[in-house]
């Protein structure tokens, strides 16, 4: 309820009524698209600043606990659960350039002194799609993440049960085998933000992006950006253009302060969420190469590099082969990413570094051996010279013998 003397804005009231009645609407339909709302948070008292907390989190320190920011839609969402659910929009922001490259799998929260877990938007959306039922998706997430709830609402960090390598089974086809940290929470950005300054503002479709489908050998639309007001004017109540799609509503205007730095340049927060969902659904968990495969590939590269230094005396040909090998690994890493496998392209640099260390060590041993041989040769020459001097000195006794006849 609003404080006395205040009235709800008509638009807010219309949204509240729509959310509150959505459960009744869905019960009358055979299929009903679920709605995910972005949840707001605030830090608990005596909690570190957000940026420091994010940096510390990536350095294996405890995960911060957030307090839910109240919303005028809370009671409406409660009436329409599980068709309407809250989710976390928080992403991990780098302290180096404030760029967003990773998501957060979930957030430990406290709401009305009750400990709970709230999933990220992309995790909740992917689970709903795979389960095909919002209620089942909610149950699976609650069951999988239940042990990560805060101990109580007096703490500001996650319980000690949190592990960087703890496997988490969400649902069939959605496993997080590196737990809450690691490369599996990296966002594989596919869709950039194309600022539509040169396009007709009266057109509802600002731009579309396509991707190649290997199964059908066709280019399919993976993203269509609509301008809200022209879309409502032209389409009215029709939702045919949005059928069988994940619809994300957000703003791209500068005053909204929802523009973020990403590997694909700046983009609105809504598009960051879209890329995160596409990354999770398209690639799943990104698996690093096993240790034995990395060691084997490193050994092969070291052998090839050593043979190159040994038999290729020409710097030109050695440079050509090095560039080709680096290019092969680079494009192989891009190809493997399509299958959710991460190959670190820094590996060739590591091989060159190891070979350089081995070459320097070999040169040092060779120089030491040469120094020992030279020292040994000088000592032998000195001994030989001394021996010659000694043999050339006349003996005193023989001199006396030779002089006796003269006396």
Short mmCIF file of C-alpha atoms in Angstrom, two decimals, residues 29-353:
data_model
loop_
_atom_site.label_atom_id
_atom_site.label_comp_id
_atom_site.label_asym_id
_atom_site.label_seq_id
_atom_site.Cartn_x
_atom_site.Cartn_y
_atom_site.Cartn_z
CA UNK A 29 -4.56 -21.13 -21.78
CA UNK A 30 -2.93 -24.32 -22.99
CA UNK A 31 0.38 -22.53 -23.33
CA UNK A 32 1.38 -19.36 -21.57
CA UNK A 33 4.74 -17.57 -21.95
CA UNK A 34 6.41 -17.05 -18.57
CA UNK A 35 7.54 -13.57 -17.52
CA UNK A 36 10.92 -12.88 -15.85
CA UNK A 37 11.32 -9.56 -14.04
CA UNK A 38 14.64 -7.95 -13.18
CA UNK A 39 15.18 -7.75 -9.42
CA UNK A 40 16.82 -4.78 -7.70
CA UNK A 41 19.29 -5.17 -4.81
CA UNK A 42 21.06 -3.16 -2.18
CA UNK A 43 24.06 -4.08 -0.04
CA UNK A 44 23.70 -5.21 3.54
CA UNK A 45 25.04 -2.89 6.28
CA UNK A 46 28.81 -2.90 6.81
CA UNK A 47 29.34 -4.59 3.43
CA UNK A 48 32.31 -3.57 1.25
CA UNK A 49 31.83 -1.36 -1.77
CA UNK A 50 30.45 -3.23 -4.77
CA UNK A 51 33.51 -2.88 -7.00
CA UNK A 52 35.89 -4.09 -4.29
CA UNK A 53 33.56 -6.99 -3.57
CA UNK A 54 33.55 -8.00 -7.23
CA UNK A 55 37.35 -7.91 -7.40
CA UNK A 56 37.67 -9.90 -4.18
CA UNK A 57 35.11 -12.42 -5.44
CA UNK A 58 37.27 -13.23 -8.44
CA UNK A 59 40.22 -13.76 -6.10
CA UNK A 60 38.47 -16.61 -4.31
CA UNK A 61 37.09 -14.54 -1.42
CA UNK A 62 33.49 -14.98 -0.17
CA UNK A 63 30.51 -14.13 -2.31
CA UNK A 64 28.56 -11.06 -1.06
CA UNK A 65 25.00 -11.41 0.18
CA UNK A 66 22.49 -8.86 -1.14
CA UNK A 67 19.32 -7.49 0.35
CA UNK A 68 16.28 -7.34 -1.93
CA UNK A 69 15.08 -3.87 -2.83
CA UNK A 70 11.28 -3.70 -2.30
CA UNK A 71 9.10 -3.22 -5.39
CA UNK A 72 5.48 -2.19 -5.85
CA UNK A 73 5.10 -5.41 -7.90
CA UNK A 74 6.06 -7.80 -5.07
CA UNK A 75 2.51 -8.76 -4.13
CA UNK A 76 1.47 -9.01 -7.80
CA UNK A 77 4.36 -11.38 -8.59
CA UNK A 78 3.50 -13.49 -5.53
CA UNK A 79 -0.04 -13.94 -6.89
CA UNK A 80 1.18 -15.06 -10.33
CA UNK A 81 4.07 -17.33 -9.37
CA UNK A 82 5.38 -19.47 -11.12
CA UNK A 83 4.28 -17.81 -14.36
CA UNK A 84 5.96 -14.59 -13.20
CA UNK A 85 9.30 -14.82 -11.39
CA UNK A 86 12.09 -12.54 -10.25
CA UNK A 87 15.68 -13.03 -11.46
CA UNK A 88 19.03 -11.34 -10.93
CA UNK A 89 20.40 -8.97 -13.62
CA UNK A 90 23.84 -8.68 -11.99
CA UNK A 91 26.98 -9.42 -13.99
CA UNK A 92 30.61 -9.57 -12.98
CA UNK A 93 32.25 -6.27 -13.88
CA UNK A 94 36.01 -6.09 -14.38
CA UNK A 95 37.87 -3.63 -12.17
CA UNK A 96 40.44 -3.15 -14.95
CA UNK A 97 38.22 -1.61 -17.64
CA UNK A 98 34.71 -2.02 -16.08
CA UNK A 99 33.88 -4.38 -18.95
CA UNK A 100 31.36 -7.20 -18.61
CA UNK A 101 32.77 -10.57 -19.72
CA UNK A 102 31.21 -12.95 -17.19
CA UNK A 103 27.85 -13.47 -15.56
CA UNK A 104 26.91 -14.43 -12.04
CA UNK A 105 25.15 -17.78 -11.81
CA UNK A 106 22.98 -16.75 -8.87
CA UNK A 107 22.81 -14.33 -5.94
CA UNK A 108 22.44 -15.16 -2.24
CA UNK A 109 19.83 -12.79 -0.84
CA UNK A 110 17.93 -11.84 2.28
CA UNK A 111 14.30 -10.79 1.98
CA UNK A 112 12.28 -9.91 5.09
CA UNK A 113 14.95 -11.68 7.21
CA UNK A 114 14.56 -14.86 5.16
CA UNK A 115 17.58 -16.43 3.45
CA UNK A 116 17.10 -17.34 -0.18
CA UNK A 117 18.76 -17.77 -3.57
CA UNK A 118 17.77 -15.93 -6.75
CA UNK A 119 18.99 -17.23 -10.13
CA UNK A 120 20.38 -15.08 -12.91
CA UNK A 121 18.06 -14.13 -15.77
CA UNK A 122 19.92 -16.32 -18.26
CA UNK A 123 19.93 -19.34 -15.94
CA UNK A 124 16.21 -19.07 -15.20
CA UNK A 125 15.34 -18.54 -18.88
CA UNK A 126 17.46 -21.49 -20.03
CA UNK A 127 15.97 -23.76 -17.36
CA UNK A 128 12.43 -22.77 -18.31
CA UNK A 129 13.14 -23.52 -21.98
CA UNK A 130 14.73 -26.91 -21.27
CA UNK A 131 12.09 -28.01 -18.75
CA UNK A 132 9.19 -26.58 -20.72
CA UNK A 133 7.42 -25.72 -17.50
CA UNK A 134 8.06 -22.64 -15.31
CA UNK A 135 6.98 -24.40 -12.11
CA UNK A 136 9.30 -27.35 -12.72
CA UNK A 137 12.13 -24.98 -13.60
CA UNK A 138 11.63 -23.12 -10.33
CA UNK A 139 11.69 -26.35 -8.35
CA UNK A 140 14.86 -27.61 -10.08
CA UNK A 141 16.72 -24.36 -9.46
CA UNK A 142 15.64 -24.17 -5.82
CA UNK A 143 16.73 -27.76 -5.26
CA UNK A 144 20.09 -27.34 -7.00
CA UNK A 145 21.00 -24.08 -5.25
CA UNK A 146 19.41 -24.64 -1.84
CA UNK A 147 22.71 -25.40 -0.07
CA UNK A 148 24.13 -22.05 -1.17
CA UNK A 149 21.69 -20.00 0.88
CA UNK A 150 23.24 -17.68 3.48
CA UNK A 151 23.55 -19.09 6.98
CA UNK A 152 21.51 -16.19 8.30
CA UNK A 153 20.72 -12.60 7.42
CA UNK A 154 23.36 -11.24 9.79
CA UNK A 155 26.24 -12.34 7.56
CA UNK A 156 27.49 -10.49 4.49
CA UNK A 157 29.11 -13.40 2.68
CA UNK A 158 28.38 -16.87 1.35
CA UNK A 159 28.70 -20.01 3.52
CA UNK A 160 31.93 -21.99 3.44
CA UNK A 161 30.21 -24.80 1.46
CA UNK A 162 30.74 -22.71 -1.68
CA UNK A 163 33.37 -24.37 -3.86
CA UNK A 164 35.00 -23.25 -7.10
CA UNK A 165 34.84 -26.80 -8.46
CA UNK A 166 31.54 -27.97 -6.96
CA UNK A 167 29.43 -29.59 -9.73
CA UNK A 168 25.89 -28.23 -9.91
CA UNK A 169 23.16 -30.17 -11.75
CA UNK A 170 20.36 -27.81 -12.71
CA UNK A 171 18.31 -29.92 -15.12
CA UNK A 172 18.75 -32.39 -17.94
CA UNK A 173 21.22 -30.88 -20.41
CA UNK A 174 22.22 -28.03 -18.11
CA UNK A 175 25.14 -28.88 -15.83
CA UNK A 176 27.60 -26.44 -14.32
CA UNK A 177 30.61 -28.67 -13.73
CA UNK A 178 32.90 -25.94 -12.47
CA UNK A 179 30.45 -24.64 -9.94
CA UNK A 180 30.15 -20.93 -9.37
CA UNK A 181 33.47 -19.79 -10.83
CA UNK A 182 35.63 -20.53 -13.82
CA UNK A 183 35.48 -20.35 -17.56
CA UNK A 184 31.99 -21.81 -17.77
CA UNK A 185 30.52 -18.49 -16.69
CA UNK A 186 32.23 -16.59 -19.52
CA UNK A 187 29.83 -14.91 -21.96
CA UNK A 188 30.46 -15.74 -25.63
CA UNK A 189 29.23 -12.52 -27.21
CA UNK A 190 27.66 -13.01 -30.62
CA UNK A 191 25.39 -9.99 -31.13
CA UNK A 192 26.79 -6.43 -31.16
CA UNK A 193 24.82 -3.26 -30.63
CA UNK A 194 24.31 -1.35 -33.88
CA UNK A 195 23.32 2.21 -33.05
CA UNK A 196 20.43 3.08 -35.38
CA UNK A 197 21.10 6.81 -35.92
CA UNK A 198 20.81 6.55 -39.70
CA UNK A 199 17.62 4.49 -39.74
CA UNK A 200 14.04 5.62 -40.01
CA UNK A 201 12.71 6.19 -36.50
CA UNK A 202 9.18 5.40 -37.74
CA UNK A 203 10.21 1.87 -38.67
CA UNK A 204 9.62 -0.65 -35.84
CA UNK A 205 12.54 -2.89 -36.87
CA UNK A 206 15.83 -1.13 -36.25
CA UNK A 207 18.10 -3.98 -37.34
CA UNK A 208 18.34 -7.78 -37.45
CA UNK A 209 21.27 -10.18 -37.10
CA UNK A 210 21.61 -13.60 -38.73
CA UNK A 211 23.48 -16.80 -37.99
CA UNK A 212 24.24 -19.80 -40.18
CA UNK A 213 22.51 -23.06 -39.25
CA UNK A 214 24.64 -26.06 -40.28
CA UNK A 215 21.71 -28.49 -39.97
CA UNK A 216 19.41 -26.65 -42.36
CA UNK A 217 22.16 -24.82 -44.33
CA UNK A 218 20.18 -21.61 -43.93
CA UNK A 219 20.75 -18.19 -42.39
CA UNK A 220 18.32 -17.66 -39.54
CA UNK A 221 17.45 -14.50 -37.67
CA UNK A 222 18.88 -14.65 -34.15
CA UNK A 223 18.12 -11.06 -33.12
CA UNK A 224 15.59 -8.41 -34.12
CA UNK A 225 15.69 -5.04 -32.40
CA UNK A 226 12.37 -3.21 -32.35
CA UNK A 227 11.62 0.36 -31.41
CA UNK A 228 8.80 0.09 -28.88
CA UNK A 229 6.59 3.02 -29.85
CA UNK A 230 6.57 2.44 -33.66
CA UNK A 231 6.00 -1.26 -33.02
CA UNK A 232 2.92 -0.58 -30.87
CA UNK A 233 1.57 1.87 -33.44
CA UNK A 234 1.94 -0.51 -36.39
CA UNK A 235 1.34 -3.88 -34.73
CA UNK A 236 -1.23 -2.85 -32.14
CA UNK A 237 -2.21 -5.82 -30.01
CA UNK A 238 -0.77 -8.33 -32.49
CA UNK A 239 2.20 -10.37 -31.27
CA UNK A 240 2.78 -12.37 -34.45
CA UNK A 241 6.24 -10.83 -34.96
CA UNK A 242 7.27 -12.03 -31.49
CA UNK A 243 5.91 -15.55 -31.75
CA UNK A 244 8.27 -18.37 -30.65
CA UNK A 245 10.86 -15.83 -29.50
CA UNK A 246 12.49 -14.76 -26.27
CA UNK A 247 11.42 -11.14 -25.81
CA UNK A 248 13.60 -8.81 -23.74
CA UNK A 249 12.31 -5.32 -22.96
CA UNK A 250 14.91 -2.68 -22.14
CA UNK A 251 16.07 0.83 -22.90
CA UNK A 252 18.98 2.13 -24.96
CA UNK A 253 18.67 5.85 -24.18
CA UNK A 254 21.69 7.44 -22.50
CA UNK A 255 19.69 8.89 -19.60
CA UNK A 256 18.85 5.37 -18.44
CA UNK A 257 22.54 4.80 -17.55
CA UNK A 258 22.24 1.18 -18.67
CA UNK A 259 25.06 1.08 -21.23
CA UNK A 260 27.98 -1.25 -20.53
CA UNK A 261 31.44 -1.97 -21.92
CA UNK A 262 31.74 -5.42 -23.53
CA UNK A 263 34.20 -7.18 -25.89
CA UNK A 264 31.87 -6.07 -28.73
CA UNK A 265 31.99 -2.40 -27.70
CA UNK A 266 29.29 -0.62 -25.71
CA UNK A 267 25.80 -2.10 -25.60
CA UNK A 268 22.59 -1.69 -23.56
CA UNK A 269 22.01 -3.94 -20.56
CA UNK A 270 19.14 -5.71 -22.34
CA UNK A 271 21.50 -6.82 -25.11
CA UNK A 272 24.04 -8.04 -22.54
CA UNK A 273 21.30 -10.25 -21.10
CA UNK A 274 20.41 -11.49 -24.60
CA UNK A 275 24.03 -12.41 -25.32
CA UNK A 276 24.26 -14.21 -21.98
CA UNK A 277 21.13 -16.26 -22.71
CA UNK A 278 22.30 -17.07 -26.24
CA UNK A 279 25.72 -18.09 -24.93
CA UNK A 280 24.22 -20.45 -22.35
CA UNK A 281 21.68 -21.96 -24.75
CA UNK A 282 23.95 -22.18 -27.79
CA UNK A 283 27.27 -23.21 -26.25
CA UNK A 284 26.22 -24.56 -22.88
CA UNK A 285 29.14 -24.91 -20.56
CA UNK A 286 32.48 -24.04 -22.14
CA UNK A 287 34.83 -26.90 -21.31
CA UNK A 288 38.60 -26.34 -21.13
CA UNK A 289 40.89 -28.96 -22.59
CA UNK A 290 41.84 -31.76 -20.18
CA UNK A 291 45.30 -31.49 -18.65
CA UNK A 292 46.65 -34.53 -20.53
CA UNK A 293 45.63 -33.00 -23.88
CA UNK A 294 47.29 -29.68 -23.00
CA UNK A 295 50.51 -31.44 -21.93
CA UNK A 296 50.51 -33.58 -25.08
CA UNK A 297 49.99 -30.60 -27.38
CA UNK A 298 52.67 -28.63 -25.52
CA UNK A 299 55.15 -31.50 -25.87
CA UNK A 300 54.43 -31.82 -29.60
CA UNK A 301 54.90 -28.09 -30.14
CA UNK A 302 58.16 -28.09 -28.17
CA UNK A 303 59.49 -30.98 -30.28
CA UNK A 304 58.50 -29.26 -33.51
CA UNK A 305 60.02 -25.99 -32.32
CA UNK A 306 63.28 -27.73 -31.40
CA UNK A 307 63.46 -29.49 -34.77
CA UNK A 308 62.84 -26.18 -36.46
CA UNK A 309 65.68 -24.48 -34.63
CA UNK A 310 67.94 -27.44 -35.38
CA UNK A 311 67.33 -28.00 -39.08
CA UNK A 312 65.95 -24.67 -40.30
CA UNK A 313 68.93 -22.36 -40.41
CA UNK A 314 67.01 -19.75 -42.38
CA UNK A 315 65.26 -17.24 -40.16
CA UNK A 316 62.73 -16.58 -42.96
CA UNK A 317 61.44 -20.15 -43.16
CA UNK A 318 61.41 -20.52 -39.41
CA UNK A 319 59.30 -17.37 -39.12
CA UNK A 320 56.88 -18.65 -41.79
CA UNK A 321 56.41 -21.97 -40.00
CA UNK A 322 55.93 -20.21 -36.65
CA UNK A 323 53.24 -17.94 -38.11
CA UNK A 324 51.47 -20.91 -39.72
CA UNK A 325 51.53 -22.90 -36.46
CA UNK A 326 50.18 -19.96 -34.47
CA UNK A 327 47.46 -19.36 -37.06
CA UNK A 328 46.47 -23.03 -37.02
CA UNK A 329 46.05 -22.98 -33.24
CA UNK A 330 44.14 -19.69 -33.36
CA UNK A 331 41.61 -20.88 -35.95
CA UNK A 332 41.35 -24.27 -34.22
CA UNK A 333 40.36 -22.48 -31.01
CA UNK A 334 37.61 -20.60 -32.90
CA UNK A 335 36.36 -23.87 -34.42
CA UNK A 336 36.39 -25.67 -31.07
CA UNK A 337 34.36 -22.87 -29.47
CA UNK A 338 31.45 -23.85 -31.71
CA UNK A 339 31.40 -27.14 -29.76
CA UNK A 340 31.84 -25.52 -26.36
CA UNK A 341 35.58 -26.29 -25.99
CA UNK A 342 38.05 -23.61 -24.92
CA UNK A 343 41.61 -23.74 -26.29
CA UNK A 344 43.91 -21.09 -24.89
CA UNK A 345 45.75 -19.34 -27.75
CA UNK A 346 48.50 -18.34 -25.32
CA UNK A 347 49.83 -21.90 -25.61
CA UNK A 348 52.20 -21.14 -28.55
CA UNK A 349 53.76 -18.29 -26.57
CA UNK A 350 54.28 -20.67 -23.65
CA UNK A 351 55.98 -23.15 -25.97
CA UNK A 352 58.30 -20.48 -27.38
CA UNK A 353 59.13 -19.34 -23.85
#
